[in-house]
Structures are given as structure tokens and as C-alpha cells.
Amino acid sequence: MVDYYPPWGFYYKVEFSSVKNKNDIRFQSVSGLSVEYDMEEFKEGGENRFTHKLPVRTKYTDLVLKRGMLTDSDVTQWFTAAFRDREFSPKDISVILMNEKSEPLRTWNIVHAIPKKWTVSDLNANDNTIVVETLELMYQYFTVK
């Protein structure tokens, strides 16, 4: 008998610190929850079979959020302030994976995020698709609970 099934990856929300617009939690996709070590290699004199690899520091990939474009959004205003006015006010972000009862299963707390890139999908009169905006953020680190 199987006691555990991995969670589905489609039920989640994204919460920004000090953002109150309820539409700003909905995103089509979230990517960039990744961490790895930079490694430094040391060659030992007399030992030619291998090099020693030691972890130096962690690095985190950029967080990428995609959603249908909102015309009234606190997050969009935050991005606009960063790119138009060069006002960088870091925000903490929580990506919360939920179960079928809307209870949190896992939360990634992203610390000190700031806008890095903002892309709007192509506008094309021959396509019948929604406009998708892609928000790319850099951040210091994340914790998991």
C-alpha cells in the first residue's frame, strides 16, 4: 500500500510583502527556485589524479513569474517605479504550494527581491491569445518551510 503521493504543482500562490491587491497572487508559472554552490578547485602538488573541489558560496537563480497581464496591479506599479524612476524598494516574496484544502504544503520565502526584467508577450492581430507578462526578479536567498 502506498502512503505518500508527491504534491501536484499547479495549486499555489505568490504573496508579496506590502501588496494588498488580491489579483497579484495569481501567476501562470513560477520558476527559479534553485540554489547551488560555486566551487573552487585546488590542485594538490604531487597528486595528479584529481583536484580538490571545495564549496565557496551559494548562488540563487533569478525568480521568473508569468501571468496574464493585469491593468491594475501593485506589483506592476512596483516594477514601473524600478524601471521608470529607478526606485528600488526590495520586497520579500512567498511562493506557497497548497493542497486540495487550500492548506500550505511548502513555502519558499524569497528575501530582498528587486525587479530585474519585465517582458510583455507579442501583440499579434492574427492570434487569439491573452497578453502574458513575465516578471524577472533577483534576490539574495530563500528559505524553505
mmCIF file of the C-alpha atoms, coordinates in Angstrom:
data_MODEL
# 
_entry.id   MODEL 
# 
loop_
_atom_site.group_PDB 
_atom_site.id 
_atom_site.type_symbol 
_atom_site.label_atom_id 
_atom_site.label_alt_id 
_atom_site.label_comp_id 
_atom_site.label_asym_id 
_atom_site.label_entity_id 
_atom_site.label_seq_id 
_atom_site.pdbx_PDB_ins_code 
_atom_site.Cartn_x 
_atom_site.Cartn_y 
_atom_site.Cartn_z 
_atom_site.occupancy 
_atom_site.B_iso_or_equiv 
_atom_site.pdbx_formal_charge 
_atom_site.auth_seq_id 
_atom_site.auth_comp_id 
_atom_site.auth_asym_id 
_atom_site.auth_atom_id 
_atom_site.pdbx_PDB_model_num 
ATOM 1   C CA . MET A 1 1   ? 0.000  0.000  0.000   1.00 0.00 ? 1   MET A CA 1 
ATOM 2   C CA . VAL A 1 2   ? 1.313  3.459  -0.937  1.00 0.00 ? 2   VAL A CA 1 
ATOM 3   C CA . ASP A 1 3   ? 1.191  6.023  1.875   1.00 0.00 ? 3   ASP A CA 1 
ATOM 4   C CA . TYR A 1 4   ? 2.556  9.072  0.075   1.00 0.00 ? 4   TYR A CA 1 
ATOM 5   C CA . TYR A 1 5   ? 1.919  10.757 -3.247  1.00 0.00 ? 5   TYR A CA 1 
ATOM 6   C CA . PRO A 1 6   ? 4.004  13.768 -4.347  1.00 0.00 ? 6   PRO A CA 1 
ATOM 7   C CA . PRO A 1 7   ? 2.032  17.022 -4.498  1.00 0.00 ? 7   PRO A CA 1 
ATOM 8   C CA . TRP A 1 8   ? 0.681  18.493 -7.711  1.00 0.00 ? 8   TRP A CA 1 
ATOM 9   C CA . GLY A 1 9   ? 2.493  21.594 -8.925  1.00 0.00 ? 9   GLY A CA 1 
ATOM 10  C CA . PHE A 1 10  ? -0.490 23.610 -10.166 1.00 0.00 ? 10  PHE A CA 1 
ATOM 11  C CA . TYR A 1 11  ? -2.076 24.888 -6.931  1.00 0.00 ? 11  TYR A CA 1 
ATOM 12  C CA . TYR A 1 12  ? -0.002 27.716 -5.490  1.00 0.00 ? 12  TYR A CA 1 
ATOM 13  C CA . LYS A 1 13  ? 0.003  31.422 -4.807  1.00 0.00 ? 13  LYS A CA 1 
ATOM 14  C CA . VAL A 1 14  ? 2.652  34.128 -4.741  1.00 0.00 ? 14  VAL A CA 1 
ATOM 15  C CA . GLU A 1 15  ? 2.486  36.730 -1.971  1.00 0.00 ? 15  GLU A CA 1 
ATOM 16  C CA . PHE A 1 16  ? 4.477  39.973 -2.000  1.00 0.00 ? 16  PHE A CA 1 
ATOM 17  C CA . SER A 1 17  ? 5.191  41.884 1.210   1.00 0.00 ? 17  SER A CA 1 
ATOM 18  C CA . SER A 1 18  ? 3.036  45.039 1.431   1.00 0.00 ? 18  SER A CA 1 
ATOM 19  C CA . VAL A 1 19  ? 0.980  44.179 -1.678  1.00 0.00 ? 19  VAL A CA 1 
ATOM 20  C CA . LYS A 1 20  ? -2.755 44.048 -0.972  1.00 0.00 ? 20  LYS A CA 1 
ATOM 21  C CA . ASN A 1 21  ? -4.249 43.505 -4.456  1.00 0.00 ? 21  ASN A CA 1 
ATOM 22  C CA . LYS A 1 22  ? -5.800 40.012 -4.399  1.00 0.00 ? 22  LYS A CA 1 
ATOM 23  C CA . ASN A 1 23  ? -5.126 39.554 -8.139  1.00 0.00 ? 23  ASN A CA 1 
ATOM 24  C CA . ASP A 1 24  ? -1.379 39.894 -7.519  1.00 0.00 ? 24  ASP A CA 1 
ATOM 25  C CA . ILE A 1 25  ? -1.137 36.379 -6.019  1.00 0.00 ? 25  ILE A CA 1 
ATOM 26  C CA . ARG A 1 26  ? -2.121 34.578 -9.236  1.00 0.00 ? 26  ARG A CA 1 
ATOM 27  C CA . PHE A 1 27  ? 0.587  33.519 -11.658 1.00 0.00 ? 27  PHE A CA 1 
ATOM 28  C CA . GLN A 1 28  ? 0.575  31.115 -14.578 1.00 0.00 ? 28  GLN A CA 1 
ATOM 29  C CA . SER A 1 29  ? 4.042  29.822 -13.717 1.00 0.00 ? 29  SER A CA 1 
ATOM 30  C CA . VAL A 1 30  ? 6.849  30.247 -11.211 1.00 0.00 ? 30  VAL A CA 1 
ATOM 31  C CA . SER A 1 31  ? 10.442 29.224 -11.929 1.00 0.00 ? 31  SER A CA 1 
ATOM 32  C CA . GLY A 1 32  ? 13.851 29.917 -10.476 1.00 0.00 ? 32  GLY A CA 1 
ATOM 33  C CA . LEU A 1 33  ? 13.554 28.254 -7.082  1.00 0.00 ? 33  LEU A CA 1 
ATOM 34  C CA . SER A 1 34  ? 17.070 26.914 -7.365  1.00 0.00 ? 34  SER A CA 1 
ATOM 35  C CA . VAL A 1 35  ? 20.263 27.127 -5.317  1.00 0.00 ? 35  VAL A CA 1 
ATOM 36  C CA . GLU A 1 36  ? 23.732 25.743 -5.948  1.00 0.00 ? 36  GLU A CA 1 
ATOM 37  C CA . TYR A 1 37  ? 27.300 26.141 -4.744  1.00 0.00 ? 37  TYR A CA 1 
ATOM 38  C CA . ASP A 1 38  ? 30.091 27.909 -6.549  1.00 0.00 ? 38  ASP A CA 1 
ATOM 39  C CA . MET A 1 39  ? 33.037 25.547 -6.316  1.00 0.00 ? 39  MET A CA 1 
ATOM 40  C CA . GLU A 1 40  ? 36.713 26.392 -6.112  1.00 0.00 ? 40  GLU A CA 1 
ATOM 41  C CA . GLU A 1 41  ? 39.276 23.899 -7.346  1.00 0.00 ? 41  GLU A CA 1 
ATOM 42  C CA . PHE A 1 42  ? 42.604 23.309 -5.653  1.00 0.00 ? 42  PHE A CA 1 
ATOM 43  C CA . LYS A 1 43  ? 45.395 21.310 -7.247  1.00 0.00 ? 43  LYS A CA 1 
ATOM 44  C CA . GLU A 1 44  ? 47.480 19.414 -4.766  1.00 0.00 ? 44  GLU A CA 1 
ATOM 45  C CA . GLY A 1 45  ? 51.197 19.110 -5.509  1.00 0.00 ? 45  GLY A CA 1 
ATOM 46  C CA . GLY A 1 46  ? 52.167 15.526 -6.313  1.00 0.00 ? 46  GLY A CA 1 
ATOM 47  C CA . GLU A 1 47  ? 48.521 14.341 -6.646  1.00 0.00 ? 47  GLU A CA 1 
ATOM 48  C CA . ASN A 1 48  ? 47.692 14.292 -10.354 1.00 0.00 ? 48  ASN A CA 1 
ATOM 49  C CA . ARG A 1 49  ? 44.627 12.009 -10.348 1.00 0.00 ? 49  ARG A CA 1 
ATOM 50  C CA . PHE A 1 50  ? 42.123 14.678 -9.288  1.00 0.00 ? 50  PHE A CA 1 
ATOM 51  C CA . THR A 1 51  ? 41.657 18.205 -7.983  1.00 0.00 ? 51  THR A CA 1 
ATOM 52  C CA . HIS A 1 52  ? 40.032 19.092 -4.686  1.00 0.00 ? 52  HIS A CA 1 
ATOM 53  C CA . LYS A 1 53  ? 36.721 20.907 -5.102  1.00 0.00 ? 53  LYS A CA 1 
ATOM 54  C CA . LEU A 1 54  ? 35.502 22.962 -2.180  1.00 0.00 ? 54  LEU A CA 1 
ATOM 55  C CA . PRO A 1 55  ? 32.223 24.864 -1.827  1.00 0.00 ? 55  PRO A CA 1 
ATOM 56  C CA . VAL A 1 56  ? 32.734 28.635 -1.686  1.00 0.00 ? 56  VAL A CA 1 
ATOM 57  C CA . ARG A 1 57  ? 29.347 30.384 -1.715  1.00 0.00 ? 57  ARG A CA 1 
ATOM 58  C CA . THR A 1 58  ? 25.778 29.697 -2.682  1.00 0.00 ? 58  THR A CA 1 
ATOM 59  C CA . LYS A 1 59  ? 24.152 31.299 -5.675  1.00 0.00 ? 59  LYS A CA 1 
ATOM 60  C CA . TYR A 1 60  ? 20.472 31.605 -6.420  1.00 0.00 ? 60  TYR A CA 1 
ATOM 61  C CA . THR A 1 61  ? 18.903 31.797 -9.864  1.00 0.00 ? 61  THR A CA 1 
ATOM 62  C CA . ASP A 1 62  ? 16.533 34.617 -10.768 1.00 0.00 ? 62  ASP A CA 1 
ATOM 63  C CA . LEU A 1 63  ? 12.864 34.181 -9.909  1.00 0.00 ? 63  LEU A CA 1 
ATOM 64  C CA . VAL A 1 64  ? 10.638 34.242 -13.016 1.00 0.00 ? 64  VAL A CA 1 
ATOM 65  C CA . LEU A 1 65  ? 6.888  34.813 -12.687 1.00 0.00 ? 65  LEU A CA 1 
ATOM 66  C CA . LYS A 1 66  ? 4.453  34.663 -15.618 1.00 0.00 ? 66  LYS A CA 1 
ATOM 67  C CA . ARG A 1 67  ? 0.822  35.724 -15.678 1.00 0.00 ? 67  ARG A CA 1 
ATOM 68  C CA . GLY A 1 68  ? -1.890 37.223 -17.816 1.00 0.00 ? 68  GLY A CA 1 
ATOM 69  C CA . MET A 1 69  ? -1.268 40.972 -17.873 1.00 0.00 ? 69  MET A CA 1 
ATOM 70  C CA . LEU A 1 70  ? -3.085 42.981 -15.207 1.00 0.00 ? 70  LEU A CA 1 
ATOM 71  C CA . THR A 1 71  ? -4.086 46.575 -15.863 1.00 0.00 ? 71  THR A CA 1 
ATOM 72  C CA . ASP A 1 72  ? -4.422 47.404 -12.150 1.00 0.00 ? 72  ASP A CA 1 
ATOM 73  C CA . SER A 1 73  ? -1.607 45.836 -10.152 1.00 0.00 ? 73  SER A CA 1 
ATOM 74  C CA . ASP A 1 74  ? 0.523  46.840 -7.174  1.00 0.00 ? 74  ASP A CA 1 
ATOM 75  C CA . VAL A 1 75  ? 3.298  44.572 -8.475  1.00 0.00 ? 75  VAL A CA 1 
ATOM 76  C CA . THR A 1 76  ? 3.204  46.291 -11.879 1.00 0.00 ? 76  THR A CA 1 
ATOM 77  C CA . GLN A 1 77  ? 3.438  49.679 -10.121 1.00 0.00 ? 77  GLN A CA 1 
ATOM 78  C CA . TRP A 1 78  ? 6.471  48.382 -8.178  1.00 0.00 ? 78  TRP A CA 1 
ATOM 79  C CA . PHE A 1 79  ? 8.123  47.289 -11.443 1.00 0.00 ? 79  PHE A CA 1 
ATOM 80  C CA . THR A 1 80  ? 7.253  50.610 -13.094 1.00 0.00 ? 80  THR A CA 1 
ATOM 81  C CA . ALA A 1 81  ? 8.828  52.555 -10.219 1.00 0.00 ? 81  ALA A CA 1 
ATOM 82  C CA . ALA A 1 82  ? 12.008 50.491 -10.561 1.00 0.00 ? 82  ALA A CA 1 
ATOM 83  C CA . PHE A 1 83  ? 12.370 50.860 -14.332 1.00 0.00 ? 83  PHE A CA 1 
ATOM 84  C CA . ARG A 1 84  ? 10.976 54.366 -14.868 1.00 0.00 ? 84  ARG A CA 1 
ATOM 85  C CA . ASP A 1 85  ? 12.086 56.119 -11.689 1.00 0.00 ? 85  ASP A CA 1 
ATOM 86  C CA . ARG A 1 86  ? 14.965 53.849 -10.550 1.00 0.00 ? 86  ARG A CA 1 
ATOM 87  C CA . GLU A 1 87  ? 13.246 53.405 -7.178  1.00 0.00 ? 87  GLU A CA 1 
ATOM 88  C CA . PHE A 1 88  ? 14.377 50.058 -5.825  1.00 0.00 ? 88  PHE A CA 1 
ATOM 89  C CA . SER A 1 89  ? 12.386 49.017 -2.782  1.00 0.00 ? 89  SER A CA 1 
ATOM 90  C CA . PRO A 1 90  ? 13.156 45.359 -2.044  1.00 0.00 ? 90  PRO A CA 1 
ATOM 91  C CA . LYS A 1 91  ? 10.248 43.076 -1.181  1.00 0.00 ? 91  LYS A CA 1 
ATOM 92  C CA . ASP A 1 92  ? 10.050 39.666 0.403   1.00 0.00 ? 92  ASP A CA 1 
ATOM 93  C CA . ILE A 1 93  ? 8.020  37.147 -1.581  1.00 0.00 ? 93  ILE A CA 1 
ATOM 94  C CA . SER A 1 94  ? 6.409  33.887 -0.509  1.00 0.00 ? 94  SER A CA 1 
ATOM 95  C CA . VAL A 1 95  ? 5.683  31.137 -3.018  1.00 0.00 ? 95  VAL A CA 1 
ATOM 96  C CA . ILE A 1 96  ? 3.192  28.833 -1.326  1.00 0.00 ? 96  ILE A CA 1 
ATOM 97  C CA . LEU A 1 97  ? 2.373  25.368 -2.667  1.00 0.00 ? 97  LEU A CA 1 
ATOM 98  C CA . MET A 1 98  ? -1.065 24.279 -1.422  1.00 0.00 ? 98  MET A CA 1 
ATOM 99  C CA . ASN A 1 99  ? -3.041 21.053 -1.120  1.00 0.00 ? 99  ASN A CA 1 
ATOM 100 C CA . GLU A 1 100 ? -6.621 20.440 -2.258  1.00 0.00 ? 100 GLU A CA 1 
ATOM 101 C CA . LYS A 1 101 ? -7.930 22.001 1.002   1.00 0.00 ? 101 LYS A CA 1 
ATOM 102 C CA . SER A 1 102 ? -6.019 25.270 0.354   1.00 0.00 ? 102 SER A CA 1 
ATOM 103 C CA . GLU A 1 103 ? -3.580 24.420 3.161   1.00 0.00 ? 103 GLU A CA 1 
ATOM 104 C CA . PRO A 1 104 ? 0.114  25.232 2.680   1.00 0.00 ? 104 PRO A CA 1 
ATOM 105 C CA . LEU A 1 105 ? 2.309  22.217 1.923   1.00 0.00 ? 105 LEU A CA 1 
ATOM 106 C CA . ARG A 1 106 ? 5.597  24.027 1.348   1.00 0.00 ? 106 ARG A CA 1 
ATOM 107 C CA . THR A 1 107 ? 6.574  27.705 1.398   1.00 0.00 ? 107 THR A CA 1 
ATOM 108 C CA . TRP A 1 108 ? 9.610  29.285 -0.228  1.00 0.00 ? 108 TRP A CA 1 
ATOM 109 C CA . ASN A 1 109 ? 10.371 32.653 1.387   1.00 0.00 ? 109 ASN A CA 1 
ATOM 110 C CA . ILE A 1 110 ? 12.345 34.784 -1.053  1.00 0.00 ? 110 ILE A CA 1 
ATOM 111 C CA . VAL A 1 111 ? 14.335 37.534 0.658   1.00 0.00 ? 111 VAL A CA 1 
ATOM 112 C CA . HIS A 1 112 ? 15.148 41.015 -0.651  1.00 0.00 ? 112 HIS A CA 1 
ATOM 113 C CA . ALA A 1 113 ? 13.762 40.693 -4.193  1.00 0.00 ? 113 ALA A CA 1 
ATOM 114 C CA . ILE A 1 114 ? 14.033 43.531 -6.699  1.00 0.00 ? 114 ILE A CA 1 
ATOM 115 C CA . PRO A 1 115 ? 12.876 43.797 -10.324 1.00 0.00 ? 115 PRO A CA 1 
ATOM 116 C CA . LYS A 1 116 ? 15.409 42.759 -12.948 1.00 0.00 ? 116 LYS A CA 1 
ATOM 117 C CA . LYS A 1 117 ? 13.440 42.353 -16.185 1.00 0.00 ? 117 LYS A CA 1 
ATOM 118 C CA . TRP A 1 118 ? 9.885  42.891 -17.373 1.00 0.00 ? 118 TRP A CA 1 
ATOM 119 C CA . THR A 1 119 ? 8.615  41.410 -20.640 1.00 0.00 ? 119 THR A CA 1 
ATOM 120 C CA . VAL A 1 120 ? 5.207  41.620 -22.308 1.00 0.00 ? 120 VAL A CA 1 
ATOM 121 C CA . SER A 1 121 ? 4.299  38.997 -24.918 1.00 0.00 ? 121 SER A CA 1 
ATOM 122 C CA . ASP A 1 122 ? 3.994  39.986 -28.562 1.00 0.00 ? 122 ASP A CA 1 
ATOM 123 C CA . LEU A 1 123 ? 0.794  41.648 -29.708 1.00 0.00 ? 123 LEU A CA 1 
ATOM 124 C CA . ASN A 1 124 ? -0.478 39.993 -32.881 1.00 0.00 ? 124 ASN A CA 1 
ATOM 125 C CA . ALA A 1 125 ? -3.828 40.604 -34.597 1.00 0.00 ? 125 ALA A CA 1 
ATOM 126 C CA . ASN A 1 126 ? -3.708 37.060 -36.058 1.00 0.00 ? 126 ASN A CA 1 
ATOM 127 C CA . ASP A 1 127 ? -3.520 35.336 -32.652 1.00 0.00 ? 127 ASP A CA 1 
ATOM 128 C CA . ASN A 1 128 ? -6.351 34.749 -30.237 1.00 0.00 ? 128 ASN A CA 1 
ATOM 129 C CA . THR A 1 129 ? -4.237 34.640 -27.066 1.00 0.00 ? 129 THR A CA 1 
ATOM 130 C CA . ILE A 1 130 ? -4.071 36.605 -23.853 1.00 0.00 ? 130 ILE A CA 1 
ATOM 131 C CA . VAL A 1 131 ? -1.250 39.050 -23.213 1.00 0.00 ? 131 VAL A CA 1 
ATOM 132 C CA . VAL A 1 132 ? 1.300  37.467 -20.848 1.00 0.00 ? 132 VAL A CA 1 
ATOM 133 C CA . GLU A 1 133 ? 3.730  39.473 -18.784 1.00 0.00 ? 133 GLU A CA 1 
ATOM 134 C CA . THR A 1 134 ? 6.926  37.934 -17.470 1.00 0.00 ? 134 THR A CA 1 
ATOM 135 C CA . LEU A 1 135 ? 8.402  39.385 -14.283 1.00 0.00 ? 135 LEU A CA 1 
ATOM 136 C CA . GLU A 1 136 ? 12.008 38.501 -13.523 1.00 0.00 ? 136 GLU A CA 1 
ATOM 137 C CA . LEU A 1 137 ? 13.444 39.279 -10.096 1.00 0.00 ? 137 LEU A CA 1 
ATOM 138 C CA . MET A 1 138 ? 16.829 38.896 -8.482  1.00 0.00 ? 138 MET A CA 1 
ATOM 139 C CA . TYR A 1 139 ? 17.030 38.182 -4.772  1.00 0.00 ? 139 TYR A CA 1 
ATOM 140 C CA . GLN A 1 140 ? 19.518 37.411 -2.018  1.00 0.00 ? 140 GLN A CA 1 
ATOM 141 C CA . TYR A 1 141 ? 18.375 33.954 -0.916  1.00 0.00 ? 141 TYR A CA 1 
ATOM 142 C CA . PHE A 1 142 ? 15.340 31.866 0.008   1.00 0.00 ? 142 PHE A CA 1 
ATOM 143 C CA . THR A 1 143 ? 14.367 29.682 2.932   1.00 0.00 ? 143 THR A CA 1 
ATOM 144 C CA . VAL A 1 144 ? 12.004 26.719 2.821   1.00 0.00 ? 144 VAL A CA 1 
ATOM 145 C CA . LYS A 1 145 ? 9.417  25.683 5.378   1.00 0.00 ? 145 LYS A CA 1 
# 
